[in-house]
mmCIF file of C-alpha atoms in Angstrom:
data_model
loop_
_atom_site.group_PDB
_atom_site.id
_atom_site.type_symbol
_atom_site.label_atom_id
_atom_site.label_comp_id
_atom_site.label_asym_id
_atom_site.label_seq_id
_atom_site.Cartn_x
_atom_site.Cartn_y
_atom_site.Cartn_z
ATOM 1 C CA MET P 1 -12.840 -24.938 18.426
ATOM 2 C CA LEU P 2 -11.669 -22.616 15.726
ATOM 3 C CA LYS P 3 -8.544 -20.593 16.101
ATOM 4 C CA LEU P 4 -8.474 -17.019 14.797
ATOM 5 C CA ASN P 5 -4.946 -15.653 14.422
ATOM 6 C CA VAL P 6 -4.493 -12.166 13.298
ATOM 7 C CA GLY P 7 -1.352 -10.074 13.002
ATOM 8 C CA LEU P 8 -0.710 -6.473 12.274
ATOM 9 C CA SER P 9 2.588 -4.636 11.722
ATOM 10 C CA ARG P 10 3.218 -0.998 11.082
ATOM 11 C CA LYS P 11 6.306 1.148 10.689
ATOM 12 C CA VAL P 12 6.552 4.906 11.037
ATOM 13 C CA GLY P 13 9.360 6.905 9.596
ATOM 14 C CA GLU P 14 11.227 9.389 11.675
ATOM 15 C CA ALA P 15 13.591 12.195 10.922
ATOM 16 C CA ASN P 16 16.931 11.476 9.317
ATOM 17 C CA TYR P 17 15.787 8.325 7.696
ATOM 18 C CA GLY P 18 14.981 6.760 11.091
ATOM 19 C CA SER P 19 11.999 4.584 11.664
ATOM 20 C CA ARG P 20 10.355 2.529 14.360
ATOM 21 C CA GLY P 21 7.828 -0.212 14.151
ATOM 22 C CA ALA P 22 5.482 -2.268 16.177
ATOM 23 C CA SER P 23 3.501 -5.421 15.551
ATOM 24 C CA VAL P 24 1.047 -7.470 17.428
ATOM 25 C CA HIS P 25 -0.299 -10.988 16.910
ATOM 26 C CA LEU P 26 -3.495 -12.109 18.477
ATOM 27 C CA GLU P 27 -4.847 -15.619 18.779
ATOM 28 C CA LEU P 28 -8.376 -16.357 19.868
ATOM 29 C CA GLU P 29 -10.289 -19.563 20.143
ATOM 30 C CA VAL P 30 -13.905 -19.392 19.123
ATOM 31 C CA GLU P 31 -16.773 -21.881 18.810
ATOM 32 C CA SER P 32 -16.397 -24.038 15.745
ATOM 33 C CA THR P 33 -20.052 -23.357 14.913
ATOM 34 C CA LEU P 34 -18.977 -19.894 13.858
ATOM 35 C CA ALA P 35 -17.527 -21.467 10.707
ATOM 36 C CA ALA P 36 -21.099 -21.738 9.424
ATOM 37 C CA ASP P 37 -21.829 -18.159 10.254
ATOM 38 C CA ALA P 38 -19.654 -16.186 7.933
ATOM 39 C CA LYS P 39 -21.024 -12.822 8.939
ATOM 40 C CA THR P 40 -20.402 -13.238 12.674
ATOM 41 C CA LEU P 41 -17.021 -14.806 11.994
ATOM 42 C CA GLN P 42 -16.035 -11.916 9.863
ATOM 43 C CA GLU P 43 -17.073 -9.482 12.540
ATOM 44 C CA ARG P 44 -15.022 -11.368 15.148
ATOM 45 C CA ILE P 45 -12.012 -11.103 12.773
ATOM 46 C CA ARG P 46 -12.670 -7.373 12.186
ATOM 47 C CA SER P 47 -12.924 -6.893 15.910
ATOM 48 C CA LEU P 48 -9.555 -8.601 16.416
ATOM 49 C CA PHE P 49 -7.982 -6.393 13.753
ATOM 50 C CA ARG P 50 -9.438 -3.285 15.443
ATOM 51 C CA LEU P 51 -7.948 -4.388 18.705
ATOM 52 C CA ALA P 52 -4.554 -5.124 17.046
ATOM 53 C CA ARG P 53 -4.662 -1.755 15.243
ATOM 54 C CA SER P 54 -5.384 0.085 18.441
ATOM 55 C CA ALA P 55 -2.586 -1.722 20.257
ATOM 56 C CA VAL P 56 -0.067 -0.964 17.464
ATOM 57 C CA ASP P 57 -1.187 2.649 17.256
ATOM 58 C CA GLU P 58 -0.800 3.022 20.999
ATOM 59 C CA GLU P 59 2.664 1.438 20.837
ATOM 60 C CA LEU P 60 3.764 3.832 18.167
ATOM 61 C CA THR P 61 2.431 6.918 19.767
ATOM 62 C CA GLY P 62 4.620 6.285 22.785
ATOM 63 C CA HIS P 63 2.266 4.842 25.408
ATOM 64 C CA ALA P 64 3.760 1.377 25.398
ATOM 65 C CA SER P 65 5.893 -0.310 27.935
ATOM 66 C CA THR P 66 9.532 -0.766 27.152
ATOM 67 C CA GLY P 67 10.708 -4.213 26.194
ATOM 68 C CA SER P 68 7.520 -5.539 24.654
ATOM 69 C CA PRO P 69 8.370 -8.504 22.561
ATOM 70 C CA SER P 70 6.019 -7.339 19.893
ATOM 71 C CA ALA P 71 7.839 -4.188 19.007
ATOM 72 C CA ASN P 72 10.688 -3.515 16.649
ATOM 73 C CA GLY P 73 13.425 -1.553 18.286
ATOM 74 C CA PRO P 74 16.453 0.083 16.828
ATOM 75 C CA SER P 75 18.474 -3.114 16.985
ATOM 76 C CA ASN P 76 17.359 -6.533 16.003
ATOM 77 C CA GLY P 77 16.772 -8.899 18.799
ATOM 78 C CA HIS P 78 16.567 -6.113 21.336
ATOM 79 C CA PRO P 79 13.070 -4.841 21.224
ATOM 80 C CA SER P 80 12.488 -1.398 22.587
ATOM 81 C CA SER P 81 9.123 -0.129 21.565
ATOM 82 C CA GLY P 82 8.588 3.517 21.150
ATOM 83 C CA SER P 83 12.281 4.235 20.738
ATOM 84 C CA SER P 84 13.643 5.792 17.675
ATOM 85 C CA ASN P 85 16.460 4.752 15.413
ATOM 86 C CA GLY P 86 17.107 8.202 14.188
ATOM 87 C CA ALA P 87 20.327 10.046 13.206
ATOM 88 C CA THR P 88 22.362 9.332 16.243
ATOM 89 C CA ARG P 89 22.104 5.591 16.008
ATOM 90 C CA PRO P 90 21.579 4.292 12.471
ATOM 91 C CA ALA P 91 20.335 0.714 12.565
ATOM 92 C CA PRO P 92 19.146 -1.874 10.144
ATOM 93 C CA ARG P 93 15.567 -1.202 8.999
ATOM 94 C CA PRO P 94 13.034 -3.679 10.346
ATOM 95 C CA ALA P 95 11.616 -6.209 7.935
ATOM 96 C CA THR P 96 8.770 -4.989 5.811
ATOM 97 C CA ALA P 97 5.210 -6.097 6.484
ATOM 98 C CA SER P 98 5.313 -8.007 3.171
ATOM 99 C CA GLN P 99 8.403 -9.935 4.307
ATOM 100 C CA VAL P 100 6.790 -10.703 7.673
ATOM 101 C CA ARG P 101 3.718 -11.955 5.970
ATOM 102 C CA ALA P 102 5.762 -14.088 3.537
ATOM 103 C CA ILE P 103 7.746 -15.643 6.435
ATOM 104 C CA HIS P 104 4.550 -16.583 8.209
ATOM 105 C CA ALA P 105 3.141 -18.052 4.984
ATOM 106 C CA ILE P 106 6.141 -20.172 4.241
ATOM 107 C CA ALA P 107 6.510 -21.354 7.855
ATOM 108 C CA GLY P 108 2.868 -22.334 7.839
ATOM 109 C CA ARG P 109 3.242 -24.222 4.644
ATOM 110 C CA LEU P 110 6.273 -26.051 5.891
ATOM 111 C CA SER P 111 4.702 -26.668 9.331
ATOM 112 C CA LEU P 112 7.791 -25.050 10.725
ATOM 113 C CA ASP P 113 8.482 -24.041 14.313
ATOM 114 C CA LEU P 114 9.082 -20.419 13.295
ATOM 115 C CA THR P 115 9.925 -19.179 16.750
ATOM 116 C CA GLY P 116 12.554 -21.913 17.134
ATOM 117 C CA GLU P 117 13.957 -21.139 13.663
ATOM 118 C CA LEU P 118 14.164 -17.452 14.421
ATOM 119 C CA ARG P 119 15.822 -18.063 17.769
ATOM 120 C CA SER P 120 18.379 -20.477 16.408
ATOM 121 C CA ARG P 121 19.274 -18.361 13.350
ATOM 122 C CA TYR P 122 18.984 -14.819 14.629
ATOM 123 C CA GLY P 123 18.302 -14.928 18.371
ATOM 124 C CA VAL P 124 14.910 -13.230 18.062
ATOM 125 C CA GLY P 125 11.439 -14.457 18.676
ATOM 126 C CA TYR P 126 9.453 -12.595 16.034
ATOM 127 C CA PRO P 127 9.980 -11.998 12.309
ATOM 128 C CA GLU P 128 9.258 -8.339 12.918
ATOM 129 C CA GLN P 129 12.540 -8.151 14.788
ATOM 130 C CA LEU P 130 14.553 -9.096 11.745
ATOM 131 C CA SER P 131 16.182 -6.525 9.501
ATOM 132 C CA ILE P 132 15.146 -6.297 5.866
ATOM 133 C CA THR P 133 18.316 -8.109 4.871
ATOM 134 C CA GLN P 134 17.827 -10.896 7.436
ATOM 135 C CA ALA P 135 14.194 -11.286 6.402
ATOM 136 C CA SER P 136 15.257 -11.704 2.757
ATOM 137 C CA GLU P 137 17.906 -14.264 3.806
ATOM 138 C CA LEU P 138 15.425 -16.192 5.837
ATOM 139 C CA ILE P 139 12.813 -16.165 3.077
ATOM 140 C CA ASP P 140 15.363 -17.546 0.633
ATOM 141 C CA ALA P 141 16.502 -20.192 3.126
ATOM 142 C CA LEU P 142 12.939 -21.310 3.966
ATOM 143 C CA LYS P 143 11.949 -21.316 0.257
ATOM 144 C CA ALA P 144 14.789 -23.685 -0.409
ATOM 145 C CA GLN P 145 13.536 -26.187 2.163
ATOM 146 C CA PRO P 146 11.308 -28.950 0.957
ATOM 147 C CA ALA P 147 7.820 -29.078 2.566
ATOM 148 C CA GLY P 148 7.748 -31.023 5.825
ATOM 149 C CA ASN P 149 11.478 -30.612 6.334
ATOM 150 C CA GLY P 150 11.242 -28.085 9.145
ATOM 151 C CA SER P 151 10.959 -28.462 12.847
ATOM 152 C CA HIS P 152 7.413 -29.382 13.375
ATOM 153 C CA ARG P 153 5.218 -27.775 15.926
ATOM 154 C CA MET C 1 13.390 25.732 4.108
ATOM 155 C CA ILE C 2 9.857 24.597 4.533
ATOM 156 C CA ALA C 3 7.918 26.396 7.228
ATOM 157 C CA SER C 4 6.382 24.372 10.030
ATOM 158 C CA CYS C 5 3.514 24.563 12.480
ATOM 159 C CA SER C 6 2.884 22.492 15.556
ATOM 160 C CA GLU C 7 1.113 19.122 15.859
ATOM 161 C CA PRO C 8 0.116 18.647 12.226
ATOM 162 C CA ALA C 9 -1.400 15.230 12.924
ATOM 163 C CA ALA C 10 -3.701 16.736 15.570
ATOM 164 C CA SER C 11 -4.908 19.326 13.152
ATOM 165 C CA ALA C 12 -5.644 16.745 10.527
ATOM 166 C CA VAL C 13 -7.956 14.601 12.658
ATOM 167 C CA PRO C 14 -10.778 17.120 13.067
ATOM 168 C CA LEU C 15 -10.586 17.967 9.372
ATOM 169 C CA THR C 16 -10.611 14.490 7.843
ATOM 170 C CA GLY C 17 -10.865 12.004 10.704
ATOM 171 C CA ARG C 18 -7.337 10.809 9.852
ATOM 172 C CA ASP C 19 -4.005 11.665 11.295
ATOM 173 C CA TYR C 20 -2.227 11.410 8.023
ATOM 174 C CA LEU C 21 -2.338 12.577 4.429
ATOM 175 C CA SER C 22 -2.422 10.137 1.554
ATOM 176 C CA PHE C 23 -1.135 10.740 -1.896
ATOM 177 C CA THR C 24 -4.629 10.136 -3.186
ATOM 178 C CA SER C 25 -6.013 12.798 -0.891
ATOM 179 C CA LEU C 26 -3.385 15.290 -2.103
ATOM 180 C CA SER C 27 -4.012 14.497 -5.768
ATOM 181 C CA THR C 28 -7.787 14.642 -5.377
ATOM 182 C CA TYR C 29 -7.503 18.110 -3.835
ATOM 183 C CA ARG C 30 -5.325 19.305 -6.678
ATOM 184 C CA ARG C 31 -7.736 17.878 -9.280
ATOM 185 C CA CYS C 32 -10.871 19.337 -7.586
ATOM 186 C CA PRO C 33 -10.874 20.790 -4.043
ATOM 187 C CA LEU C 34 -14.644 20.403 -3.803
ATOM 188 C CA ALA C 35 -14.495 16.701 -4.696
ATOM 189 C CA TRP C 36 -11.770 16.377 -2.006
ATOM 190 C CA ARG C 37 -14.090 17.952 0.544
ATOM 191 C CA PHE C 38 -16.964 15.691 -0.393
ATOM 192 C CA ARG C 39 -14.793 12.582 -0.081
ATOM 193 C CA TYR C 40 -12.420 13.338 2.787
ATOM 194 C CA VAL C 41 -14.248 15.896 4.975
ATOM 195 C CA ASP C 42 -17.969 15.183 4.401
ATOM 196 C CA HIS C 43 -17.350 11.446 3.740
ATOM 197 C CA LEU C 44 -20.173 11.371 1.196
ATOM 198 C CA PRO C 45 -20.926 7.904 -0.206
ATOM 199 C CA GLU C 46 -19.590 7.189 -3.692
ATOM 200 C CA ASP C 47 -22.113 4.962 -5.301
ATOM 201 C CA ARG C 48 -20.724 4.961 -8.877
ATOM 202 C CA ILE C 49 -17.288 4.199 -10.257
ATOM 203 C CA ARG C 50 -15.871 4.199 -13.742
ATOM 204 C CA SER C 51 -15.100 0.802 -15.161
ATOM 205 C CA SER C 52 -11.618 1.972 -16.026
ATOM 206 C CA LEU C 53 -10.895 2.630 -12.316
ATOM 207 C CA ALA C 54 -12.459 -0.710 -11.234
ATOM 208 C CA PHE C 55 -10.357 -2.398 -13.917
ATOM 209 C CA GLY C 56 -7.144 -0.765 -12.762
ATOM 210 C CA GLY C 57 -7.872 -1.733 -9.156
ATOM 211 C CA ALA C 58 -8.657 -5.289 -10.062
ATOM 212 C CA ILE C 59 -5.462 -5.608 -12.186
ATOM 213 C CA HIS C 60 -3.533 -4.338 -9.192
ATOM 214 C CA ALA C 61 -5.147 -7.013 -7.025
ATOM 215 C CA ALA C 62 -4.130 -9.721 -9.497
ATOM 216 C CA ILE C 63 -0.570 -8.424 -9.661
ATOM 217 C CA GLU C 64 -0.474 -8.247 -5.880
ATOM 218 C CA HIS C 65 -1.593 -11.880 -5.780
ATOM 219 C CA TRP C 66 1.274 -12.774 -8.144
ATOM 220 C CA PHE C 67 3.982 -11.040 -6.138
ATOM 221 C CA ARG C 68 2.720 -12.098 -2.713
ATOM 222 C CA GLY C 69 2.773 -15.709 -3.883
ATOM 223 C CA THR C 70 6.207 -15.592 -5.483
ATOM 224 C CA LEU C 71 7.617 -13.784 -2.380
ATOM 225 C CA ALA C 72 6.292 -16.610 -0.243
ATOM 226 C CA GLY C 73 7.844 -19.221 -2.510
ATOM 227 C CA GLU C 74 4.596 -20.513 -4.022
ATOM 228 C CA LEU C 75 4.348 -21.829 -7.543
ATOM 229 C CA GLU C 76 3.775 -19.091 -10.074
ATOM 230 C CA PRO C 77 0.019 -18.746 -10.537
ATOM 231 C CA GLY C 78 -1.422 -19.198 -13.979
ATOM 232 C CA VAL C 79 -3.407 -16.487 -15.707
ATOM 233 C CA ASP C 80 -6.652 -18.285 -14.682
ATOM 234 C CA GLU C 81 -5.702 -17.901 -10.987
ATOM 235 C CA LEU C 82 -4.813 -14.263 -11.562
ATOM 236 C CA LEU C 83 -8.181 -13.742 -13.229
ATOM 237 C CA GLU C 84 -9.800 -15.171 -10.079
ATOM 238 C CA ALA C 85 -8.045 -12.543 -7.998
ATOM 239 C CA PHE C 86 -9.076 -9.934 -10.640
ATOM 240 C CA TRP C 87 -12.757 -10.829 -10.401
ATOM 241 C CA ALA C 88 -12.708 -11.067 -6.597
ATOM 242 C CA ALA C 89 -11.438 -7.512 -6.478
ATOM 243 C CA TRP C 90 -13.963 -6.411 -9.157
ATOM 244 C CA HIS C 91 -16.878 -7.929 -7.240
ATOM 245 C CA ASP C 92 -15.677 -6.374 -3.984
ATOM 246 C CA ARG C 93 -15.758 -2.977 -5.723
ATOM 247 C CA GLN C 94 -19.121 -3.773 -7.177
ATOM 248 C CA GLU C 95 -20.492 -4.310 -3.710
ATOM 249 C CA GLU C 96 -19.453 -0.823 -2.794
ATOM 250 C CA ALA C 97 -20.498 1.035 -5.870
ATOM 251 C CA GLN C 98 -22.128 0.594 -9.241
ATOM 252 C CA ILE C 99 -19.507 0.158 -11.920
ATOM 253 C CA ASP C 100 -20.340 2.288 -14.989
ATOM 254 C CA TYR C 101 -19.243 0.420 -18.109
ATOM 255 C CA ALA C 102 -18.070 2.470 -21.090
ATOM 256 C CA GLN C 103 -19.845 2.091 -24.407
ATOM 257 C CA GLY C 104 -19.373 -1.407 -25.835
ATOM 258 C CA GLU C 105 -18.074 -2.829 -22.584
ATOM 259 C CA ASN C 106 -19.545 -5.698 -20.646
ATOM 260 C CA ALA C 107 -18.368 -8.424 -18.307
ATOM 261 C CA SER C 108 -17.201 -10.535 -21.254
ATOM 262 C CA THR C 109 -15.121 -7.793 -22.837
ATOM 263 C CA ILE C 110 -13.650 -6.904 -19.433
ATOM 264 C CA HIS C 111 -12.698 -10.507 -18.881
ATOM 265 C CA SER C 112 -11.094 -10.771 -22.229
ATOM 266 C CA LEU C 113 -9.127 -7.568 -21.701
ATOM 267 C CA ALA C 114 -8.058 -8.515 -18.202
ATOM 268 C CA SER C 115 -6.914 -11.909 -19.573
ATOM 269 C CA ARG C 116 -4.779 -10.250 -22.269
ATOM 270 C CA VAL C 117 -3.301 -7.729 -19.898
ATOM 271 C CA LEU C 118 -2.421 -10.411 -17.293
ATOM 272 C CA GLU C 119 -0.939 -12.647 -19.951
ATOM 273 C CA ALA C 120 1.305 -9.758 -21.121
ATOM 274 C CA PHE C 121 2.284 -9.088 -17.487
ATOM 275 C CA VAL C 122 3.124 -12.742 -16.766
ATOM 276 C CA ALA C 123 5.218 -12.919 -19.960
ATOM 277 C CA SER C 124 7.115 -9.748 -19.147
ATOM 278 C CA GLY C 125 10.356 -9.328 -17.254
ATOM 279 C CA ILE C 126 8.715 -7.264 -14.635
ATOM 280 C CA ALA C 127 6.898 -10.351 -13.270
ATOM 281 C CA ARG C 128 10.316 -11.820 -12.397
ATOM 282 C CA PRO C 129 12.393 -8.787 -11.461
ATOM 283 C CA ALA C 130 16.124 -9.048 -11.041
ATOM 284 C CA GLY C 131 16.662 -8.543 -7.308
ATOM 285 C CA THR C 132 14.817 -9.349 -4.179
ATOM 286 C CA VAL C 133 11.238 -8.417 -3.679
ATOM 287 C CA ILE C 134 10.964 -6.790 -0.203
ATOM 288 C CA GLY C 135 7.571 -5.116 -0.479
ATOM 289 C CA VAL C 136 4.224 -5.842 -2.163
ATOM 290 C CA GLU C 137 1.470 -3.280 -1.626
ATOM 291 C CA GLU C 138 3.688 -2.061 1.156
ATOM 292 C CA GLU C 139 2.248 0.617 3.351
ATOM 293 C CA LEU C 140 4.803 3.238 4.260
ATOM 294 C CA ARG C 141 4.048 6.106 6.580
ATOM 295 C CA GLY C 142 6.040 8.900 8.143
ATOM 296 C CA PRO C 143 6.697 12.572 8.427
ATOM 297 C CA VAL C 144 8.188 14.048 5.263
ATOM 298 C CA ILE C 145 7.273 17.725 5.520
ATOM 299 C CA PRO C 146 7.520 19.806 8.685
ATOM 300 C CA GLY C 147 4.164 21.072 9.775
ATOM 301 C CA VAL C 148 2.278 18.562 7.610
ATOM 302 C CA PRO C 149 0.691 15.301 8.902
ATOM 303 C CA ASN C 150 2.473 12.067 8.211
ATOM 304 C CA LEU C 151 2.356 10.951 4.624
ATOM 305 C CA LEU C 152 0.867 7.529 4.049
ATOM 306 C CA VAL C 153 1.479 5.706 0.764
ATOM 307 C CA ARG C 154 0.972 2.222 -0.496
ATOM 308 C CA VAL C 155 3.840 1.178 -2.771
ATOM 309 C CA ASP C 156 2.924 -1.507 -5.358
ATOM 310 C CA LEU C 157 6.332 -3.210 -5.399
ATOM 311 C CA LEU C 158 9.737 -2.714 -3.770
ATOM 312 C CA VAL C 159 12.678 -4.605 -5.221
ATOM 313 C CA GLU C 160 16.155 -4.460 -3.699
ATOM 314 C CA THR C 161 19.254 -5.115 -5.752
ATOM 315 C CA ASP C 162 22.861 -4.887 -4.730
ATOM 316 C CA GLU C 163 23.062 -1.251 -5.811
ATOM 317 C CA ARG C 164 19.554 0.183 -5.487
ATOM 318 C CA LEU C 165 15.967 0.013 -4.243
ATOM 319 C CA ILE C 166 13.520 0.004 -7.102
ATOM 320 C CA VAL C 167 10.118 1.550 -6.328
ATOM 321 C CA VAL C 168 7.494 0.355 -8.780
ATOM 322 C CA ASP C 169 3.937 1.632 -9.365
ATOM 323 C CA PHE C 170 1.671 -0.197 -11.811
ATOM 324 C CA LYS C 171 -0.636 1.739 -14.122
ATOM 325 C CA THR C 172 -3.126 0.685 -16.630
ATOM 326 C CA ALA C 173 -3.597 2.975 -19.654
ATOM 327 C CA LYS C 174 -5.324 3.010 -23.012
ATOM 328 C CA CYS C 175 -2.042 3.323 -24.839
ATOM 329 C CA ARG C 176 1.689 3.584 -24.173
ATOM 330 C CA TRP C 177 2.822 6.641 -22.282
ATOM 331 C CA GLY C 178 4.457 9.374 -24.368
ATOM 332 C CA PRO C 179 7.688 11.129 -23.515
ATOM 333 C CA THR C 180 5.950 13.730 -21.309
ATOM 334 C CA SER C 181 3.842 11.289 -19.305
ATOM 335 C CA ALA C 182 6.618 10.443 -16.865
ATOM 336 C CA GLU C 183 7.079 14.133 -16.103
ATOM 337 C CA GLU C 184 3.373 14.681 -15.735
ATOM 338 C CA GLN C 185 2.966 11.697 -13.386
ATOM 339 C CA ALA C 186 6.282 12.026 -11.524
ATOM 340 C CA GLU C 187 4.971 13.431 -8.262
ATOM 341 C CA GLN C 188 3.430 10.317 -7.000
ATOM 342 C CA LEU C 189 6.666 8.314 -7.210
ATOM 343 C CA LEU C 190 8.737 11.328 -5.912
ATOM 344 C CA LEU C 191 6.514 11.383 -2.746
ATOM 345 C CA TYR C 192 6.846 7.574 -2.452
ATOM 346 C CA ALA C 193 10.642 8.030 -2.748
ATOM 347 C CA THR C 194 10.846 10.176 0.365
ATOM 348 C CA LEU C 195 9.499 7.286 2.463
ATOM 349 C CA ALA C 196 11.012 4.370 0.567
ATOM 350 C CA LYS C 197 14.472 5.862 0.906
ATOM 351 C CA ARG C 198 14.264 5.322 4.628
ATOM 352 C CA LEU C 199 14.000 1.559 4.158
ATOM 353 C CA VAL C 200 17.436 1.261 2.538
ATOM 354 C CA PRO C 201 19.080 4.614 2.987
ATOM 355 C CA GLU C 202 22.486 3.458 1.823
ATOM 356 C CA LYS C 203 21.234 2.617 -1.647
ATOM 357 C CA SER C 204 20.138 4.735 -4.515
ATOM 358 C CA LEU C 205 16.588 4.804 -5.646
ATOM 359 C CA GLN C 206 15.157 3.870 -8.965
ATOM 360 C CA LEU C 207 11.570 5.046 -9.549
ATOM 361 C CA GLN C 208 9.560 3.139 -12.199
ATOM 362 C CA TYR C 209 6.078 3.216 -13.517
ATOM 363 C CA VAL C 210 5.062 -0.010 -15.231
ATOM 364 C CA VAL C 211 2.338 0.835 -17.714
ATOM 365 C CA LEU C 212 0.103 -1.999 -18.858
ATOM 366 C CA THR C 213 -1.771 -0.985 -21.976
ATOM 367 C CA LYS C 214 -5.363 -1.978 -22.466
ATOM 368 C CA ALA C 215 -4.893 -2.852 -26.109
ATOM 369 C CA LYS C 216 -5.582 -5.736 -28.420
ATOM 370 C CA SER C 217 -1.956 -6.761 -27.856
ATOM 371 C CA PRO C 218 -1.157 -5.205 -24.491
ATOM 372 C CA ALA C 219 2.294 -3.842 -23.901
ATOM 373 C CA VAL C 220 4.210 -3.689 -20.695
ATOM 374 C CA GLN C 221 6.143 -0.438 -20.677
ATOM 375 C CA VAL C 222 8.645 0.547 -18.019
ATOM 376 C CA VAL C 223 8.904 4.281 -17.537
ATOM 377 C CA THR C 224 11.586 5.625 -15.241
ATOM 378 C CA VAL C 225 11.254 8.766 -13.251
ATOM 379 C CA PRO C 226 14.473 10.481 -12.212
ATOM 380 C CA ALA C 227 14.780 10.639 -8.440
ATOM 381 C CA ASP C 228 15.958 14.241 -8.681
ATOM 382 C CA ALA C 229 16.483 15.950 -5.298
ATOM 383 C CA GLN C 230 15.265 19.355 -6.507
ATOM 384 C CA ARG C 231 12.164 17.833 -7.948
ATOM 385 C CA ILE C 232 11.449 15.995 -4.779
ATOM 386 C CA ASP C 233 11.856 19.220 -2.828
ATOM 387 C CA ARG C 234 9.435 20.983 -5.182
ATOM 388 C CA THR C 235 6.959 18.142 -4.800
ATOM 389 C CA LEU C 236 7.131 18.381 -1.003
ATOM 390 C CA ARG C 237 6.631 22.125 -1.121
ATOM 391 C CA ALA C 238 3.623 21.672 -3.338
ATOM 392 C CA ALA C 239 2.230 19.104 -0.892
ATOM 393 C CA ARG C 240 2.764 21.539 1.968
ATOM 394 C CA ASN C 241 0.910 24.223 0.140
ATOM 395 C CA VAL C 242 -1.950 21.840 -0.635
ATOM 396 C CA TRP C 243 -2.194 20.895 3.053
ATOM 397 C CA GLN C 244 -2.302 24.560 4.036
ATOM 398 C CA ALA C 245 -5.093 25.173 1.514
ATOM 399 C CA MET C 246 -6.977 22.181 2.886
ATOM 400 C CA GLN C 247 -6.646 23.544 6.416
ATOM 401 C CA ALA C 248 -7.762 27.011 5.381
ATOM 402 C CA GLY C 249 -10.919 25.451 3.857
ATOM 403 C CA HIS C 250 -10.247 26.650 0.327
ATOM 404 C CA VAL C 251 -12.716 24.532 -1.635
ATOM 405 C CA TYR C 252 -14.226 25.208 -5.009
ATOM 406 C CA PRO C 253 -15.338 23.152 -7.980
ATOM 407 C CA VAL C 254 -13.019 22.606 -10.913
ATOM 408 C CA PRO C 255 -15.232 21.880 -13.927
ATOM 409 C CA SER C 256 -13.617 19.519 -16.385
ATOM 410 C CA PRO C 257 -14.550 16.713 -18.766
ATOM 411 C CA ALA C 258 -13.945 14.359 -15.823
ATOM 412 C CA CYS C 259 -17.039 15.765 -14.095
ATOM 413 C CA ARG C 260 -19.313 13.426 -16.002
ATOM 414 C CA TRP C 261 -17.710 10.499 -14.201
ATOM 415 C CA CYS C 262 -17.566 12.240 -10.823
ATOM 416 C CA PRO C 263 -19.519 10.411 -8.059
ATOM 417 C CA PHE C 264 -20.306 13.824 -6.480
ATOM 418 C CA ARG C 265 -22.164 15.393 -9.417
ATOM 419 C CA ARG C 266 -25.374 15.905 -7.484
ATOM 420 C CA PRO C 267 -23.856 17.383 -4.299
ATOM 421 C CA CYS C 268 -21.646 19.508 -6.539
ATOM 422 C CA GLN C 269 -24.664 20.962 -8.381
ATOM 423 C CA ASN C 270 -26.326 21.608 -5.003
ATOM 424 C CA TRP C 271 -23.244 23.271 -3.556
ATOM 425 C CA ARG C 272 -23.759 26.978 -2.944
ATOM 426 C CA GLY C 273 -20.265 27.989 -1.884
#
């Protein structure tokens, strides 16, 4: 079997320098024969991204359920999708999509248990729940680790 | 105070199929409203592209590859690896449209130029900025003008230092920018500033164009644009007026020397107003 793993994050700004974000990660197992059929494989991947995009859009337009672990709320570690971190409650800005992508890339390279690392360091389950500063710290910390030194999956 | 109207995103969708405005859309309209209509409303295919545009896009892709790798702690790629990213982007573009080479250009001269430009980039300080990279080709989106759909921008590079957030946009140009170029090109970064500021509101912004010259010995020139509040407000007002003109359907051709490169020459000639 092949595993397709796609992720999508998006942030929207709000008034008074507020913002909110949502992200979704999808994993799908497909027949390994698809590896030889690049066109169909690509279409499956596109389809997953379309699904992810639709879910994120829905989340950000306010149709999502509260407490989804995939959403960035106003405070790190306390997801609350669809809520705003506007003027009345300034909060750390969620990690950028570039940082989230880098964290996944480093964790993959180190064969790291990213969820465990995030829980032990910051008490969150997803890199999207980190602030920009926390994400920068984590990236620096992970980059300093030699390959194979992490908690393996 | 900027006037507002209700549900700007909803009014954008029937017009362009999008619920946002991009900087490119705004600048296309200001350059030629009819070209904007052909691209964003009629969605006409663009089967030709100037080599200079394809070159700029491919250099961007190579620089993106550099910064994504360094952000993720990978070894710095060599120029050969950057050239692979360059050609991958070039070929992707080529699949979408025919690339029109300028006189004297061919794949070999493009390769040589890209190699020189990327070598200059790698050797420059901008490849290893002081501070922490927090965004590479980062998409930012949000409301910036009441009554106007969300603005969507893609920022080439965001670097955070102890004191400021540096917003960088890379440009390729035939020669170094003169003293008036920063002023002429400022609006793009000023619009980016309105969204980037929300990432790190407590820090000041520094807006930079990094100009890579397509010369025998390419230069890497850093041009700073003042993040002046009045200028930002003026830029937002201009964007609002452009949006209102888009909504009102004010389209007309703007003949210029650039028309000879325009992918919409034929529909433009057939346009009857």
